[in-house]
């Protein structure tokens, strides 16, 4: 199993790899392209264990609320309970910096305790693009060779009689041709340095011409790759290459590919049948009211978990709790009250205690 593999890569007693701070928030998977097990905040220091194509295996350590840990799971001695996501903090305190959020029913390794807090370790695969880019190697400075001094012309074997201008007024003054500029040997090196491109990930390739993107060799066309676009080859099969390309598109142009998507679900549907709608993914137009912090009166949310109080979806006049992961917290804080947004979210609880307000885990936010 993928979980067992991750557990065996990093020994229980030591963190592998050099510590580095993430340049961007990232979701961690149990395997490249696998199930999401945690969300890492930008700036969190992780140990890089290994890399595989466009993915990197990293390990994070931190402190969690010990009361939220359950029994062993697979090869892990402990696991997160099924209530909600569990925050990993930089210190054994509710005010410690948030390093990551562990998803429910995810195994962890325990390293020690301090009061009501437990120090844990977890490994996961993240996009290598979330790691700091390597510093480009500066091209060596070219040294300009000094211009050579022209050698004096050889002396003539026979001296000719000196002719004066007065004696021969028709003789014109000799014109000395301008000296050719010295050629600087460093010019080719300077040109090469100017043409240096940004560093690429190992194994990256460039499209030699505009080409079609197919769902499989000889299959349906799903897009087009522009000439010079950078791709990461993942596999090769009889003259075909499976590639991954990184690009940006507007949030509003995307819809979830999750097979559990409840495209026509309303908030009333969630409250009426919380068991059947649990885990469904929805894409809703909602109105943001304010950013809140969960308190003990909301037992189905983690302690001090941030959430957006919203109304919707659409014209439906229902209150919603939208739990905000670390990767979306900065974006959520920037939303003014009464802003309408398009969200993609997963249903955590269709009828939460004590007043029945649905709780959803945010996956994306896009302004309308």
Short mmCIF file of C-alpha atoms in Angstrom, two decimals, residues 25-293:
data_model
loop_
_atom_site.label_atom_id
_atom_site.label_comp_id
_atom_site.label_asym_id
_atom_site.label_seq_id
_atom_site.Cartn_x
_atom_site.Cartn_y
_atom_site.Cartn_z
CA UNK A 25 0.99 26.38 -0.26
CA UNK A 26 0.55 22.81 -1.46
CA UNK A 27 -1.60 19.74 -1.03
CA UNK A 28 0.19 16.52 -0.07
CA UNK A 29 -0.79 13.14 -1.54
CA UNK A 30 -0.13 9.60 -0.33
CA UNK A 31 1.40 8.92 -3.77
CA UNK A 32 1.98 11.02 -6.93
CA UNK A 33 -1.54 11.76 -8.16
CA UNK A 34 -3.04 9.82 -5.22
CA UNK A 35 -5.34 10.71 -2.33
CA UNK A 36 -4.84 14.08 -0.59
CA UNK A 37 -3.70 13.50 3.00
CA UNK A 38 -2.69 16.98 4.15
CA UNK A 39 -2.48 20.66 3.17
CA UNK A 40 0.81 22.54 3.74
CA UNK A 41 1.04 26.29 4.34
CA UNK A 42 3.43 28.50 2.38
CA UNK A 43 6.65 29.02 4.34
CA UNK A 44 6.39 25.70 6.20
CA UNK A 45 9.79 24.03 6.56
CA UNK A 46 9.84 20.47 5.25
CA UNK A 47 12.48 17.81 4.74
CA UNK A 48 12.84 16.87 1.07
CA UNK A 49 13.23 13.09 0.93
CA UNK A 50 13.25 12.50 -2.84
CA UNK A 51 11.87 13.73 -6.15
CA UNK A 52 10.05 11.89 -8.93
CA UNK A 53 9.31 13.80 -12.12
CA UNK A 54 7.25 16.88 -11.19
CA UNK A 55 6.62 15.60 -7.64
CA UNK A 56 8.64 15.70 -4.42
CA UNK A 57 8.31 13.53 -1.32
CA UNK A 58 8.56 15.74 1.77
CA UNK A 59 8.21 15.25 5.52
CA UNK A 60 6.69 17.73 7.98
CA UNK A 61 6.86 17.68 11.79
CA UNK A 62 4.80 19.65 14.28
CA UNK A 63 2.42 19.63 17.25
CA UNK A 64 -1.24 18.57 17.25
CA UNK A 65 -4.06 18.43 19.80
CA UNK A 66 -3.56 14.99 21.40
CA UNK A 67 -7.31 14.56 22.00
CA UNK A 68 -7.85 14.42 18.21
CA UNK A 69 -5.61 11.39 17.68
CA UNK A 70 -7.10 7.91 17.32
CA UNK A 71 -5.63 4.39 17.13
CA UNK A 72 -3.17 2.78 14.73
CA UNK A 73 -3.85 2.82 10.99
CA UNK A 74 -2.01 0.60 8.48
CA UNK A 75 1.69 0.92 9.42
CA UNK A 76 1.17 4.12 11.44
CA UNK A 77 0.96 3.97 15.27
CA UNK A 78 -1.69 6.74 15.38
CA UNK A 79 -4.23 8.45 13.13
CA UNK A 80 -6.42 11.55 12.94
CA UNK A 81 -10.00 11.01 14.11
CA UNK A 82 -12.90 11.31 11.68
CA UNK A 83 -14.34 14.59 13.03
CA UNK A 84 -12.51 17.18 10.93
CA UNK A 85 -9.11 18.28 9.68
CA UNK A 86 -6.38 18.53 12.33
CA UNK A 87 -3.99 21.46 12.45
CA UNK A 88 -0.24 20.92 12.78
CA UNK A 89 1.40 23.78 14.66
CA UNK A 90 4.98 24.92 15.04
CA UNK A 91 4.80 24.82 18.85
CA UNK A 92 2.76 23.05 21.52
CA UNK A 93 0.28 25.90 21.80
CA UNK A 94 -3.01 27.01 20.27
CA UNK A 95 -1.22 30.19 19.19
CA UNK A 96 1.60 28.33 17.40
CA UNK A 97 2.08 28.96 13.69
CA UNK A 98 -0.07 26.70 11.49
CA UNK A 99 2.24 24.50 9.43
CA UNK A 100 -0.29 22.14 7.88
CA UNK A 101 -3.71 20.53 8.16
CA UNK A 102 -4.07 16.76 8.29
CA UNK A 103 -7.18 15.25 6.75
CA UNK A 104 -9.47 12.94 8.78
CA UNK A 105 -8.50 9.26 9.06
CA UNK A 106 -4.87 9.87 8.07
CA UNK A 107 -2.05 7.94 9.74
CA UNK A 108 0.82 9.74 11.52
CA UNK A 109 3.96 8.90 13.46
CA UNK A 110 4.20 10.21 17.03
CA UNK A 111 7.49 11.63 18.35
CA UNK A 112 6.67 12.86 21.87
CA UNK A 113 4.21 14.70 24.12
CA UNK A 114 4.00 18.04 25.92
CA UNK A 115 0.92 18.44 28.09
CA UNK A 116 -2.16 18.04 25.89
CA UNK A 117 -0.09 18.20 22.68
CA UNK A 118 1.61 15.45 20.68
CA UNK A 119 4.48 15.96 18.24
CA UNK A 120 3.90 14.09 14.97
CA UNK A 121 5.58 13.43 11.64
CA UNK A 122 3.96 12.79 8.26
CA UNK A 123 5.32 12.35 4.74
CA UNK A 124 3.47 13.21 1.52
CA UNK A 125 4.03 13.89 -2.18
CA UNK A 126 3.67 17.53 -3.26
CA UNK A 127 4.21 19.35 -6.58
CA UNK A 128 7.91 20.12 -6.90
CA UNK A 129 6.87 23.61 -8.04
CA UNK A 130 5.99 24.41 -4.39
CA UNK A 131 9.68 24.11 -3.46
CA UNK A 132 12.01 27.10 -3.86
CA UNK A 133 13.51 27.29 -7.33
CA UNK A 134 17.28 26.71 -7.45
CA UNK A 135 19.36 29.84 -7.78
CA UNK A 136 20.51 30.29 -11.40
CA UNK A 137 24.24 29.81 -11.82
CA UNK A 138 25.85 33.09 -12.80
CA UNK A 139 27.85 32.96 -16.02
CA UNK A 140 31.57 33.62 -15.48
CA UNK A 141 32.57 37.17 -16.29
CA UNK A 142 34.37 37.44 -19.60
CA UNK A 143 37.87 38.86 -19.48
CA UNK A 144 38.60 41.29 -22.30
CA UNK A 145 41.97 40.68 -23.83
CA UNK A 146 44.03 43.85 -24.34
CA UNK A 147 44.12 45.07 -27.91
CA UNK A 148 47.28 44.13 -29.71
CA UNK A 149 49.62 46.99 -30.67
CA UNK A 150 50.29 47.04 -34.39
CA UNK A 151 53.93 46.30 -35.19
CA UNK A 152 55.80 49.10 -36.98
CA UNK A 153 56.23 48.54 -40.74
CA UNK A 154 59.61 47.07 -41.73
CA UNK A 155 62.26 49.55 -42.83
CA UNK A 156 62.75 49.86 -46.53
CA UNK A 157 65.99 48.56 -47.92
CA UNK A 158 66.70 51.69 -50.00
CA UNK A 159 65.91 55.22 -48.84
CA UNK A 160 64.25 57.29 -51.55
CA UNK A 161 65.18 60.97 -51.93
CA UNK A 162 63.00 63.24 -49.80
CA UNK A 163 60.49 65.16 -51.87
CA UNK A 164 59.29 68.50 -50.49
CA UNK A 165 55.90 69.98 -51.11
CA UNK A 166 57.50 73.13 -52.39
CA UNK A 167 59.41 71.31 -55.07
CA UNK A 168 56.49 69.16 -56.15
CA UNK A 169 53.24 70.97 -55.37
CA UNK A 170 51.21 68.33 -57.23
CA UNK A 171 51.99 65.63 -54.63
CA UNK A 172 49.05 65.10 -52.23
CA UNK A 173 49.45 64.38 -48.53
CA UNK A 174 49.25 60.67 -47.75
CA UNK A 175 46.06 59.56 -46.01
CA UNK A 176 46.46 56.98 -43.27
CA UNK A 177 43.51 54.48 -43.31
CA UNK A 178 41.68 54.17 -39.95
CA UNK A 179 42.81 51.27 -37.82
CA UNK A 180 40.37 48.34 -37.55
CA UNK A 181 38.74 48.04 -34.10
CA UNK A 182 40.24 45.33 -31.94
CA UNK A 183 38.12 42.17 -31.76
CA UNK A 184 37.17 41.33 -28.19
CA UNK A 185 37.46 37.57 -27.65
CA UNK A 186 34.84 37.81 -24.87
CA UNK A 187 31.98 38.74 -27.24
CA UNK A 188 30.85 35.10 -27.88
CA UNK A 189 30.81 34.37 -24.14
CA UNK A 190 28.73 37.49 -23.46
CA UNK A 191 26.26 36.52 -26.17
CA UNK A 192 25.90 33.03 -24.69
CA UNK A 193 25.29 34.47 -21.22
CA UNK A 194 22.59 36.78 -22.58
CA UNK A 195 20.84 33.82 -24.18
CA UNK A 196 20.79 31.82 -20.91
CA UNK A 197 17.25 30.67 -20.06
CA UNK A 198 15.66 30.08 -16.68
CA UNK A 199 16.55 26.71 -15.09
CA UNK A 200 14.14 23.83 -15.75
CA UNK A 201 13.32 20.75 -13.72
CA UNK A 202 15.48 17.76 -14.63
CA UNK A 203 13.98 15.90 -17.57
CA UNK A 204 11.77 18.77 -18.80
CA UNK A 205 11.27 19.00 -22.57
CA UNK A 206 10.05 21.63 -25.04
CA UNK A 207 7.47 21.16 -27.81
CA UNK A 208 9.26 21.43 -31.16
CA UNK A 209 6.02 22.52 -32.86
CA UNK A 210 2.33 23.03 -32.15
CA UNK A 211 0.88 19.60 -31.42
CA UNK A 212 -2.35 17.98 -30.25
CA UNK A 213 -2.86 16.64 -26.73
CA UNK A 214 -4.59 13.26 -26.79
CA UNK A 215 -6.32 11.40 -23.97
CA UNK A 216 -4.37 8.28 -25.05
CA UNK A 217 -2.17 7.24 -28.00
CA UNK A 218 -4.45 7.63 -31.03
CA UNK A 219 -7.32 8.73 -28.76
CA UNK A 220 -9.56 11.79 -28.56
CA UNK A 221 -8.06 15.29 -28.68
CA UNK A 222 -8.31 17.10 -25.33
CA UNK A 223 -6.24 20.19 -26.11
CA UNK A 224 -3.33 21.71 -27.99
CA UNK A 225 0.27 22.29 -26.94
CA UNK A 226 1.86 25.45 -28.28
CA UNK A 227 5.32 25.46 -29.81
CA UNK A 228 8.08 25.86 -27.19
CA UNK A 229 5.71 24.94 -24.32
CA UNK A 230 7.54 23.15 -21.50
CA UNK A 231 6.30 19.69 -20.47
CA UNK A 232 7.40 16.98 -18.07
CA UNK A 233 7.48 13.47 -19.63
CA UNK A 234 5.96 10.86 -17.30
CA UNK A 235 6.05 7.72 -19.46
CA UNK A 236 6.96 6.53 -22.98
CA UNK A 237 5.13 3.90 -25.05
CA UNK A 238 5.93 2.98 -28.69
CA UNK A 239 6.64 6.47 -29.97
CA UNK A 240 4.23 8.25 -27.58
CA UNK A 241 5.03 10.25 -24.46
CA UNK A 242 2.65 10.88 -21.58
CA UNK A 243 3.35 14.44 -20.40
CA UNK A 244 2.32 16.85 -17.70
CA UNK A 245 2.07 20.58 -18.44
CA UNK A 246 1.60 23.39 -15.90
CA UNK A 247 -0.60 26.30 -16.98
CA UNK A 248 -3.13 28.81 -15.62
CA UNK A 249 -6.84 29.09 -16.47
CA UNK A 250 -9.64 31.20 -14.91
CA UNK A 251 -11.29 29.52 -11.90
CA UNK A 252 -14.71 30.30 -13.38
CA UNK A 253 -13.91 28.14 -16.43
CA UNK A 254 -13.40 25.02 -14.28
CA UNK A 255 -15.86 22.56 -12.80
CA UNK A 256 -15.07 19.59 -10.54
CA UNK A 257 -14.25 16.27 -12.19
CA UNK A 258 -15.17 14.48 -8.94
CA UNK A 259 -17.65 11.70 -9.68
CA UNK A 260 -19.41 12.49 -6.39
CA UNK A 261 -20.26 16.03 -7.54
CA UNK A 262 -23.76 17.02 -6.51
CA UNK A 263 -24.34 19.61 -9.25
CA UNK A 264 -28.00 20.15 -8.34
CA UNK A 265 -27.77 19.84 -4.57
CA UNK A 266 -29.13 22.71 -2.48
CA UNK A 267 -28.48 23.58 1.15
CA UNK A 268 -31.94 22.21 1.93
CA UNK A 269 -30.92 18.86 0.37
CA UNK A 270 -27.89 18.71 2.66
CA UNK A 271 -29.95 19.36 5.79
CA UNK A 272 -32.69 16.92 4.75
CA UNK A 273 -30.36 13.96 4.09
CA UNK A 274 -26.95 14.53 5.75
CA UNK A 275 -25.92 10.87 5.47
CA UNK A 276 -26.44 10.62 1.69
CA UNK A 277 -24.83 14.00 0.95
CA UNK A 278 -21.75 13.55 3.19
CA UNK A 279 -18.58 13.76 1.06
CA UNK A 280 -20.36 15.15 -2.01
CA UNK A 281 -18.61 17.91 -3.94
CA UNK A 282 -20.61 20.98 -4.91
CA UNK A 283 -19.96 24.08 -7.01
CA UNK A 284 -22.08 26.94 -5.70
CA UNK A 285 -22.54 30.67 -6.11
CA UNK A 286 -22.65 32.10 -2.56
CA UNK A 287 -22.45 35.45 -0.78
CA UNK A 288 -19.71 35.90 1.80
CA UNK A 289 -20.78 37.53 5.07
CA UNK A 290 -17.65 37.38 7.26
CA UNK A 291 -14.56 35.39 8.26
CA UNK A 292 -15.00 33.66 11.64
CA UNK A 293 -13.03 31.43 14.02
#
